Amino acid sequence: MRICTRRITGPSAWVGADFQPSDWVVTLEPAERDELLQALRGLPADRPPAQVTAADFPLPRLAPKLAELVRELEFGRGFAVLRGVPIDLPPAEQYLLYWGIVAHMGTAVTQNARGELISHVTDYGKGDLSDNAVRIYETSAVVPFHTDSSDITGLLCLRDAREGGASVLASSTTIHNRLLEEHRELLGVYYVGFVYDRRTEEESGEAPYYRNPVYGYFGDVLSCRYYIRHYIESAVRKSRIPLTDMERLALDLFEEIAHTERNQVSMELRPGDLQFVNNNVVVHSRTAFRDSPGHRRDLLRIWFNTPHARKMPEGFARFRFGMPLIAENE
Amino acid sequence: MRICTRRITGPSAWVGADFQPSDWVVTLEPAERDELLQALRGLPADRPPAQVTAADFPLPRLAPKLAELVRELEFGRGFAVLRGVPIDLPPAEQYLLYWGIVAHMGTAVTQNARGELISHVTDYGKGDLSDNAVRIYETSAVVPFHTDSSDITGLLCLRDAREGGASVLASSTTIHNRLLEEHRELLGVYYVGFVYDRRTEEESGEAPYYRNPVYGYFGDVLSCRYYIRHYIESAVRKSRIPLTDMERLALDLFEEIAHTERNQVSMELRPGDLQFVNNNVVVHSRTAFRDSPGHRRDLLRIWFNTPHARKMPEGFARFRFGMPLIAENE
């Protein structure tokens, strides 16, 4: 266990000002779209998405492109958008096609205690985070910079918002470089990490919160896990351990660097855009959005790990291999 | 709230190798001992120690020496031994004389939930720390480097151990300098601090643990609060938040620097030695000891704050103004 005290260079240490959208958008060609639809039609009837394998969903033309995408996510800038994914399909087929693409890229993990492998990021109308059982992706609020629990997050846009809902990314490697340069004495605070609320998703007998480090440096590879800040604040009421000023300072600085205009990439996802983000090196956020009657912003989210993903010690990314299922209360 | 990132110079940043015992021992002259005994005899009968004021206990000759000692504790090296304090007295008079000296130096604070202002540091035969209600000063075990909760700790030796029980001190300012120089990226971990077990001394409705920073830097003055490490380990079982490797590393490094032979001052307190330690700048420890039948090591401990002591924000040194009393269970 040690702290990275070298400036990291290479493609993961980007600033947004380095890029044009054409750098990160991979547009599907008509033949590739056809190939996807053909693979979809070739699936046995009533096959549940979670049982679809890459072999069930042959993509002779697209598969090498997806393999290249995985390499870019893992060893490059850590994000990309696949544009033009067919979505004009019944919901069951949207799921299958999405799953078929991801089956070529890695292994999906569960996203919540209900065991969902594909979830809708949409305004569920459940209220806001003052209800401890609500998770932020179920609201229309600003989602602050964070990572998810898997190596990769996929977000397939089915419907964009009437207003707002921009996706904003920043390199957590660049943030680390800045912290090292300007606030080296604070680095350890991130490596110790913060205590997060389980949002009522804990298993019976388990603490309703858990600690996770923000940064880890294993085998000379830097990885980040920066979970939703609201969950740190709400954990305080359960753990009865107040945040210190020094911890708030560390959170403020991380977000301030992520919010620096020059560092960010901001994008509006259009229907058919499938955004991939490598949580180990990129933090993502979303601006607040507004729906209009009959038009609800809707993204299909999947969390997956890649076959040659980096090694991390157990406990660094607590739910990297999926959230455990809990029995529903009767 | 900020981290000290300058090397601190001045008398608090000492290493033990700088000193001879004659630097820190102040031996009472016969006339000063007589003055103490005379002040003791002048006290109204049955006056409880806690009601004795400096005015009740006139020390025209010794008072300036004690004032100089307070200045040395607060602005100098932060420790001293007053040698030759009369102890060949009945216990009640030992307390009164001790209190009379301290009344000239500051204001005592309570040391435990029973409200004790003077406590015996001795082997109470209550067992070891595996009993959560036992505190380490009630055992004969090694007491690792730590600070107490007040500005100053006084330890008046009534009887030394048959074997062991050496008092070992180190400058927490020197430790900070070393950490800054060699592990700057870890400093923030100390400023966030650790969660400590209340050892069953919490008030009703209060959490059975609390967080305290190790270092704070207020108004360009560095202060330290490094409590007993065992209480961090035992708090984990109550808080259900495991220590991270990074936190253990920080604790190990702190203690490793404190244990460096060159940095330490080691002394054997003799009967009549009254050791003063400024907890803001000095950590103290004790080696294990062995008593023999009929001969039990016994120190009288007092915790007090000095009139011109440094300012600290509320919460930095949680029990600096004394431990709150709790009702005993019936």
XYZ file of C-alpha atoms in Angstrom:
660
model
C 0.000 0.000 0.000
C 1.637 3.188 -1.086
C 0.915 6.605 -2.485
C 1.780 7.499 -6.051
C 4.260 10.370 -5.823
C 5.229 10.561 -9.476
C 3.510 12.681 -12.083
C 1.625 10.317 -14.371
C 2.020 10.886 -18.077
C 0.340 9.054 -20.916
C -3.118 9.095 -22.477
C -5.140 8.736 -19.236
C -3.748 12.066 -17.962
C -5.785 14.171 -20.350
C -7.399 17.561 -20.152
C -10.569 18.211 -22.131
C -8.906 21.022 -24.037
C -6.779 18.341 -25.770
C -9.771 16.871 -27.614
C -12.237 17.373 -30.409
C -15.458 15.333 -30.260
C -14.230 13.446 -33.335
C -11.513 12.003 -31.088
C -13.907 10.094 -28.917
C -16.930 9.368 -31.139
C -16.933 6.070 -33.028
C -19.834 6.115 -35.504
C -21.277 2.782 -36.570
C -21.360 2.238 -40.294
C -24.603 1.037 -41.854
C -23.119 -2.447 -42.368
C -22.234 -2.592 -38.682
C -25.729 -1.561 -37.667
C -27.085 -4.264 -39.942
C -24.744 -6.778 -38.393
C -26.078 -5.927 -34.940
C -29.682 -6.313 -36.063
C -28.858 -9.583 -37.799
C -27.179 -10.960 -34.651
C -30.259 -9.905 -32.702
C -32.570 -11.764 -35.091
C -30.327 -14.838 -34.861
C -30.796 -15.202 -31.102
C -32.974 -18.064 -29.913
C -36.424 -16.790 -28.951
C -36.940 -15.820 -25.293
C -33.255 -15.972 -24.458
C -32.833 -13.713 -21.397
C -30.231 -10.996 -21.943
C -28.003 -12.227 -19.110
C -27.529 -15.548 -20.904
C -26.398 -14.098 -24.216
C -22.709 -14.792 -24.880
C -20.413 -13.368 -27.549
C -20.706 -16.707 -29.390
C -24.512 -16.326 -29.456
C -24.152 -12.880 -30.929
C -21.630 -13.070 -33.779
C -20.208 -9.727 -34.945
C -17.433 -10.619 -37.422
C -17.138 -7.056 -38.654
C -17.741 -5.095 -35.447
C -15.956 -7.318 -32.921
C -12.420 -6.049 -33.771
C -13.694 -2.473 -33.425
C -15.137 -3.296 -29.992
C -11.849 -4.950 -28.961
C -10.031 -1.773 -29.992
C -12.549 0.235 -27.973
C -11.841 -1.864 -24.885
C -8.114 -1.242 -25.321
C -8.763 2.486 -25.618
C -10.901 2.414 -22.470
C -8.379 0.423 -20.498
C -5.074 1.869 -21.685
C -6.028 5.088 -23.454
C -8.134 8.084 -22.507
C -10.715 5.921 -20.758
C -13.897 7.064 -22.481
C -15.621 6.830 -25.860
C -19.017 7.128 -27.494
C -20.329 4.537 -29.917
C -22.787 6.462 -32.079
C -25.704 5.054 -34.044
C -26.617 2.024 -31.961
C -30.024 0.764 -33.168
C -32.598 1.616 -30.513
C -35.783 1.734 -32.551
C -36.776 -1.638 -31.132
C -39.156 -3.045 -28.512
C -37.641 -2.762 -24.995
C -36.815 -6.506 -24.731
C -34.808 -6.272 -27.967
C -33.062 -3.080 -26.848
C -31.817 -5.012 -23.835
C -30.700 -7.998 -25.922
C -28.850 -5.916 -28.466
C -27.133 -3.888 -25.720
C -26.174 -7.052 -23.929
C -24.876 -8.553 -27.157
C -22.484 -5.628 -27.666
C -21.232 -5.772 -24.083
C -20.806 -9.564 -24.268
C -17.956 -8.789 -26.681
C -16.342 -6.348 -24.263
C -16.498 -7.825 -20.778
C -18.607 -9.228 -17.968
C -21.552 -7.329 -16.517
C -21.970 -6.940 -12.747
C -25.038 -6.176 -10.647
C -25.832 -2.540 -9.935
C -28.052 -2.701 -6.906
C -29.434 -5.017 -4.276
C -32.251 -6.008 -6.639
C -29.663 -7.636 -8.902
C -30.234 -5.454 -11.931
C -27.661 -5.911 -14.688
C -29.208 -3.299 -16.961
C -30.939 -0.383 -15.282
C -32.777 2.700 -16.434
C -31.188 6.013 -15.531
C -34.293 8.119 -15.545
C -36.411 10.208 -13.205
C -38.351 7.573 -11.289
C -40.420 10.241 -9.559
C -39.445 8.735 -6.210
C -38.403 12.067 -4.728
C -34.980 13.264 -3.784
C -32.056 12.020 -1.719
C -33.671 13.089 1.544
C -35.302 9.667 1.243
C -32.462 7.342 2.240
C -33.680 4.575 -0.090
C -33.426 6.769 -3.196
C -30.262 6.588 -5.282
C -29.166 9.585 -7.258
C -29.509 7.968 -10.708
C -33.228 7.645 -10.003
C -33.665 11.443 -9.881
C -33.399 14.382 -12.292
C -30.941 16.216 -10.018
C -27.362 17.159 -10.746
C -25.219 14.074 -10.365
C -21.839 15.285 -9.068
C -18.554 13.865 -10.298
C -18.229 10.245 -9.296
C -17.226 6.791 -10.424
C -19.393 3.709 -10.503
C -18.370 0.400 -8.934
C -17.338 -1.519 -12.053
C -14.359 -1.044 -14.353
C -16.569 0.281 -17.141
C -19.909 2.042 -17.185
C -21.983 1.953 -20.360
C -24.803 4.442 -20.854
C -27.027 3.915 -23.887
C -29.173 6.964 -24.603
C -32.730 6.016 -25.548
C -34.214 9.485 -25.105
C -32.447 12.739 -24.275
C -33.836 15.364 -21.927
C -35.982 18.256 -23.041
C -33.478 20.456 -21.262
C -30.159 19.776 -19.498
C -28.670 16.393 -18.683
C -25.265 17.055 -20.253
C -22.640 14.425 -19.524
C -19.397 15.875 -18.166
C -16.175 13.883 -17.734
C -12.784 14.580 -16.176
C -9.597 12.552 -15.848
C -8.991 11.395 -12.268
C -5.357 10.870 -13.269
C -5.079 14.558 -14.147
C -6.726 15.401 -10.825
C -4.112 13.275 -9.030
C -1.306 15.036 -10.900
C -2.661 18.411 -9.823
C -3.108 17.309 -6.213
C 0.444 15.938 -6.171
C 1.807 19.171 -7.527
C -0.190 21.628 -5.436
C -1.476 19.740 -2.369
C 0.882 16.825 -1.904
C 0.337 16.862 1.872
C -3.351 16.031 1.308
C -2.856 12.952 -0.891
C -3.011 10.471 1.973
C -6.538 11.599 2.813
C -7.744 10.277 -0.544
C -5.897 6.998 -0.084
C -7.581 6.475 3.299
C -10.868 7.352 1.663
C -14.343 8.087 2.935
C -17.247 6.299 4.545
C -20.278 5.878 2.261
C -23.918 5.224 3.039
C -25.299 1.928 1.708
C -28.643 3.671 1.031
C -30.564 0.843 2.742
C -28.921 -1.733 0.434
C -26.849 -3.387 3.170
C -27.255 -7.072 3.869
C -28.670 -8.175 7.158
C -26.024 -7.929 9.910
C -23.803 -5.706 7.776
C -22.950 -2.098 8.657
C -25.149 0.407 6.769
C -22.007 2.127 5.461
C -18.583 1.159 4.172
C -15.231 2.789 3.643
C -13.662 3.082 0.217
C -10.386 4.756 -0.736
C -10.490 7.370 -3.504
C -7.110 6.484 -4.934
C -5.041 3.323 -4.950
C -1.681 2.687 -6.565
C -1.087 -0.968 -7.261
C 1.693 -2.337 -9.443
C 2.538 1.214 -10.575
C -1.020 1.695 -11.843
C -3.179 4.449 -10.373
C -6.892 3.758 -9.932
C -9.698 5.926 -8.646
C -12.969 5.266 -6.838
C -14.797 8.495 -6.107
C -18.330 7.750 -5.073
C -21.262 10.127 -4.721
C -20.490 12.810 -2.152
C -24.073 12.899 -0.870
C -23.561 9.345 0.342
C -20.608 10.488 2.456
C -22.734 13.170 4.061
C -25.622 10.804 4.714
C -23.295 8.127 6.151
C -22.305 10.558 8.921
C -25.749 10.285 10.475
C -25.406 6.500 10.601
C -21.748 6.158 11.600
C -21.924 9.089 14.071
C -18.437 10.104 12.954
C -18.519 13.689 11.695
C -16.528 14.704 8.651
C -13.479 16.805 9.506
C -12.746 20.134 7.853
C -9.706 18.470 6.286
C -11.886 15.839 4.626
C -14.270 18.476 3.288
C -11.288 20.384 1.964
C -10.062 17.252 0.176
C -13.496 16.681 -1.403
C -13.804 20.339 -2.398
C -10.372 20.341 -4.029
C -11.045 17.155 -5.981
C -14.274 18.594 -7.335
C -12.797 22.008 -7.991
C -10.117 20.462 -10.204
C -12.692 18.248 -11.955
C -14.863 21.317 -12.566
C -12.070 23.333 -14.141
C -13.385 24.181 -17.592
C -10.115 23.335 -19.302
C -9.989 19.881 -17.699
C -13.496 18.774 -18.617
C -15.115 17.090 -21.569
C -18.793 17.930 -21.866
C -21.150 16.151 -24.239
C -24.840 15.830 -24.980
C -25.731 12.213 -25.570
C -28.189 11.710 -28.423
C -30.529 8.784 -28.854
C -28.416 5.866 -30.080
C -25.240 7.139 -28.403
C -23.581 4.547 -26.189
C -21.077 6.181 -23.853
C -18.369 4.113 -22.182
C -16.380 5.396 -19.234
C -13.522 3.629 -17.459
C -14.179 4.336 -13.779
C -10.570 3.655 -12.878
C -9.342 6.754 -14.683
C -12.373 8.955 -15.448
C -14.967 10.582 -13.193
C -18.325 11.423 -14.723
C -21.137 13.747 -13.799
C -24.370 15.017 -15.219
C -26.116 18.357 -15.121
C -29.696 18.508 -13.859
C -32.383 17.919 -16.498
C -36.030 18.640 -17.164
C -38.423 16.292 -18.879
C -41.618 17.377 -20.565
C -44.917 15.483 -20.429
C -44.638 12.295 -22.450
C -40.921 12.784 -23.010
C -38.759 11.328 -20.280
C -34.964 11.252 -20.484
C -33.962 7.605 -20.422
C -30.549 5.954 -20.476
C -29.847 2.258 -20.186
C -26.945 1.676 -17.863
C -24.712 -1.341 -17.682
C -21.679 -1.922 -15.453
C -19.051 -4.342 -16.647
C -15.497 -5.476 -16.078
C -13.068 -6.093 -18.893
C -11.205 -9.387 -19.309
C -7.707 -7.951 -18.903
C -8.633 -5.301 -16.365
C -6.125 -4.059 -13.844
C -5.511 -5.979 -10.632
C -6.614 -4.393 -7.382
C -6.413 -5.750 -3.844
C -9.669 -6.885 -2.319
C -11.472 -4.017 -0.674
C -10.117 -1.223 -2.827
C -13.192 -1.136 -5.036
C -15.640 -2.771 -2.718
C -18.438 -3.514 -5.209
C -16.354 -3.911 -8.341
C -17.674 -7.430 -8.782
C -21.245 -6.432 -8.280
C -23.547 -5.486 -5.470
C -24.730 -8.395 -3.349
C -28.402 -9.214 -3.547
C -30.474 -8.824 -0.438
C -33.763 -10.482 0.304
C -36.670 -8.090 -0.142
C -38.720 -7.492 2.964
C -41.958 -9.412 2.707
C -8.003 24.395 8.666
C -4.677 23.842 7.032
C -1.637 21.634 7.130
C 1.681 22.926 8.385
C 4.066 22.615 5.442
C 7.015 24.470 6.932
C 9.809 22.909 8.948
C 9.350 24.029 12.535
C 12.431 25.276 14.300
C 12.798 26.392 17.893
C 12.997 24.620 21.228
C 9.945 22.339 20.806
C 11.624 20.629 17.819
C 14.168 18.775 19.915
C 15.844 15.411 19.680
C 16.828 13.608 22.852
C 20.462 13.567 21.821
C 20.455 17.357 22.374
C 20.013 16.999 26.121
C 21.666 16.057 29.369
C 19.360 15.199 32.300
C 20.588 18.362 34.005
C 18.793 20.308 31.258
C 15.367 19.178 32.330
C 15.669 18.437 36.081
C 14.824 21.274 38.466
C 15.830 20.212 41.955
C 13.995 21.816 44.842
C 16.238 23.465 47.366
C 15.711 22.671 51.044
C 14.167 26.117 51.594
C 11.682 25.457 48.783
C 10.732 22.093 50.243
C 10.205 23.776 53.580
C 8.060 26.406 51.933
C 5.839 23.699 50.447
C 5.430 21.963 53.801
C 4.702 25.264 55.488
C 2.021 26.133 52.913
C 0.529 22.694 53.493
C 0.390 23.258 57.249
C -1.219 26.654 56.709
C -4.226 25.205 54.868
C -7.519 25.157 56.745
C -8.234 21.662 58.080
C -10.300 19.363 55.842
C -10.043 21.617 52.801
C -10.595 19.302 49.779
C -7.723 19.495 47.284
C -9.950 20.755 44.484
C -10.769 23.880 46.494
C -7.191 24.892 47.184
C -6.206 28.038 45.266
C -2.800 29.615 44.758
C -3.791 32.253 47.318
C -4.477 29.511 49.880
C -1.055 28.046 49.244
C 1.471 30.892 49.296
C 4.872 30.088 47.785
C 6.745 33.397 47.667
C 10.057 31.728 46.900
C 8.945 28.892 44.651
C 6.158 30.610 42.674
C 8.521 32.435 40.258
C 10.294 29.129 39.595
C 6.962 27.466 38.825
C 5.994 30.342 36.517
C 9.286 29.879 34.690
C 8.544 26.146 34.470
C 5.156 26.859 32.863
C 6.838 29.090 30.279
C 9.345 26.330 29.538
C 6.529 23.804 29.151
C 4.469 26.045 26.915
C 7.137 27.749 24.805
C 10.257 25.662 25.347
C 11.014 21.970 25.112
C 7.689 21.017 26.683
C 8.827 18.795 29.522
C 10.597 19.034 32.877
C 11.062 17.173 36.147
C 10.720 18.888 39.501
C 12.866 16.783 41.823
C 12.561 16.475 45.580
C 8.854 17.088 46.081
C 7.973 16.079 49.662
C 5.984 12.833 49.532
C 6.662 11.383 52.943
C 3.190 12.400 54.032
C -0.197 10.766 54.605
C -2.098 10.305 51.305
C -4.524 13.186 51.968
C -1.592 15.551 52.464
C 0.200 14.237 49.369
C -2.868 15.247 47.384
C -3.091 18.684 48.971
C 0.575 19.481 48.453
C 0.426 18.301 44.831
C -2.668 20.353 44.233
C -1.058 23.376 45.861
C 1.863 23.239 43.421
C -0.432 22.862 40.414
C -2.703 25.689 41.639
C 0.263 27.958 40.837
C 0.588 26.555 37.307
C -2.885 26.146 35.847
C -6.341 24.625 36.128
C -6.875 20.901 36.589
C -9.388 19.001 34.431
C -11.166 15.686 35.016
C -9.459 12.539 33.777
C -12.280 10.063 33.547
C -16.019 9.699 33.778
C -15.748 9.328 37.560
C -14.565 12.931 37.704
C -11.139 12.238 39.167
C -8.824 15.244 39.219
C -5.905 13.350 40.714
C -5.610 9.679 39.813
C -3.247 6.873 40.671
C -1.264 5.440 37.773
C -0.677 1.997 39.168
C -1.510 -1.631 38.459
C -5.106 -1.892 39.631
C -5.113 -5.640 39.033
C -8.213 -5.229 36.859
C -6.743 -7.277 34.025
C -5.732 -6.104 30.594
C -7.260 -4.106 27.753
C -9.268 -7.064 26.502
C -11.754 -5.794 29.092
C -13.245 -2.759 27.354
C -13.749 -0.919 30.656
C -10.042 -1.048 31.561
C -7.865 1.922 30.686
C -4.200 1.431 30.009
C -2.937 3.512 32.948
C -4.628 0.994 35.234
C -2.298 -1.818 34.051
C 1.402 -2.671 34.242
C 1.657 -3.058 30.455
C 3.726 -1.025 28.040
C 1.985 2.265 27.440
C 2.771 3.261 23.848
C 3.551 6.828 22.847
C 0.528 9.031 23.349
C -0.697 12.358 24.604
C -3.243 12.955 27.309
C -6.262 15.217 26.861
C -5.082 18.292 28.758
C -2.362 20.810 27.910
C -0.100 19.490 30.673
C 0.215 16.125 32.386
C 1.850 15.971 35.795
C 3.109 12.652 37.158
C 4.316 12.628 40.759
C 6.265 9.478 41.551
C 5.368 8.072 44.965
C 6.975 4.649 44.453
C 8.991 3.409 41.492
C 8.701 -0.088 40.064
C 10.841 -2.987 41.153
C 11.707 -3.410 37.490
C 10.885 -1.414 34.353
C 8.456 1.479 34.081
C 10.895 3.898 32.409
C 9.332 7.097 31.108
C 10.182 7.824 27.469
C 9.409 11.102 25.710
C 9.669 12.336 22.131
C 8.926 15.663 20.451
C 5.806 15.503 18.277
C 7.110 18.625 16.535
C 10.242 16.731 15.509
C 8.037 13.868 14.323
C 6.058 16.333 12.182
C 9.263 17.733 10.714
C 10.400 14.240 9.755
C 7.025 13.345 8.268
C 7.001 16.584 6.275
C 10.460 15.875 4.948
C 10.092 12.187 4.153
C 6.352 11.438 3.878
C 4.716 14.730 3.034
C 1.941 12.964 1.094
C 0.821 11.268 4.327
C 0.463 14.409 6.452
C -3.244 14.881 5.727
C -4.003 11.494 7.270
C -2.840 12.785 10.662
C -4.846 15.982 10.301
C -8.021 13.964 9.601
C -7.138 11.792 12.585
C -8.460 8.554 13.977
C -11.543 7.206 15.672
C -11.013 6.296 19.352
C -12.948 4.027 21.664
C -14.576 5.740 24.657
C -13.826 2.627 26.752
C -17.416 2.566 28.107
C -17.046 6.181 29.329
C -19.518 7.631 26.820
C -22.530 9.508 28.036
C -25.956 8.091 27.430
C -27.030 8.684 23.811
C -23.487 9.492 22.727
C -21.500 7.385 20.255
C -19.092 4.980 22.023
C -16.202 6.436 19.988
C -15.034 9.805 18.720
C -12.701 11.161 16.122
C -9.696 13.264 16.993
C -7.062 14.696 14.659
C -3.416 13.927 15.459
C -2.111 17.282 14.298
C -3.641 20.724 14.030
C -2.039 23.956 12.904
C -3.829 26.986 14.265
C -2.461 30.508 14.159
C 0.902 29.173 12.949
C 1.180 26.966 16.038
C 1.405 23.204 15.633
C -0.349 21.027 18.217
C -0.550 17.274 18.586
C -3.119 14.873 20.015
C -1.959 11.290 19.646
C -4.109 9.052 21.769
C -3.576 5.423 22.736
C -3.395 3.249 19.632
C -5.168 0.340 21.315
C -8.242 2.561 21.536
C -8.188 3.006 17.763
C -8.092 -0.749 17.271
C -10.885 -1.370 19.762
C -13.047 1.402 18.257
C -13.127 -0.541 14.972
C -15.299 -3.213 16.542
C -17.804 -0.566 17.607
C -17.768 1.713 14.567
C -17.604 -1.213 12.113
C -15.230 0.834 9.972
C -11.988 -1.092 9.483
C -8.672 0.693 9.561
C -7.070 1.025 6.149
C -3.508 -0.044 5.419
C -2.726 3.631 4.851
C -3.877 4.499 8.360
C -1.820 1.693 9.878
C 1.165 2.917 7.891
C 0.660 6.425 9.278
C 0.478 5.090 12.853
C 3.533 2.878 12.326
C 5.573 5.742 10.918
C 4.641 8.087 13.746
C 5.698 5.513 16.314
C 8.821 4.504 14.419
C 10.055 8.095 14.456
C 9.128 8.467 18.140
C 11.017 5.243 18.898
C 14.192 6.360 17.164
C 16.846 6.194 19.877
C 18.349 9.539 18.926
C 14.985 11.293 19.144
C 13.961 10.027 22.563
C 14.509 11.110 26.109
C 14.303 8.223 28.545
C 14.183 8.683 32.307
C 13.516 6.699 35.454
C 11.309 8.696 37.769
C 12.344 8.422 41.410
C 10.105 8.935 44.423
C 9.572 12.695 44.767
C 10.093 13.360 41.042
C 7.241 15.347 39.507
C 7.333 15.101 35.726
C 5.503 17.636 33.584
C 4.794 17.036 29.911
C 3.120 19.449 27.485
C 0.834 17.214 25.439
C 0.687 19.725 22.608
C 4.332 19.176 21.709
C 5.535 16.010 23.481
C 4.347 12.402 23.328
C 5.102 10.185 26.283
C 5.254 6.455 26.820
C 6.232 4.004 29.485
C 7.915 0.625 29.395
C 6.191 -2.316 31.089
C 6.958 -2.762 34.766
C 6.951 -5.403 37.482
C 5.981 -4.856 41.063
C 7.041 -7.075 43.921
C 4.814 -8.059 46.848
C 4.201 -5.074 49.082
C 5.899 -2.714 46.643
C 3.597 -1.326 44.007
C 4.692 1.316 41.500
C 2.492 4.347 42.105
C 2.349 7.708 40.372
C -0.128 10.477 41.079
C -1.376 11.938 37.849
C -2.926 15.331 37.286
C -4.082 16.902 34.029
C -4.168 20.680 33.812
C -4.369 23.565 31.414
C -2.170 26.621 31.664
C -3.565 30.159 31.834
C -1.985 31.396 28.611
C -2.254 28.114 26.711
C -2.542 28.072 22.949
C -5.918 28.546 21.273
C -7.454 25.571 19.479
C -10.782 25.298 17.685
C -13.454 23.327 19.466
C -13.182 19.661 18.664
C -9.480 19.537 17.977
C -8.675 18.238 21.440
C -12.013 16.824 22.351
C -11.488 16.371 26.094
C -9.004 19.159 26.714
C -11.364 20.747 29.200
C -11.989 17.517 31.029
C -13.944 14.350 30.561
C -17.664 14.684 31.190
C -19.042 12.853 34.173
C -21.526 10.080 33.607
C -23.989 8.676 36.055
C -22.867 5.334 37.437
C -25.170 2.443 36.709
C -27.090 1.552 39.821
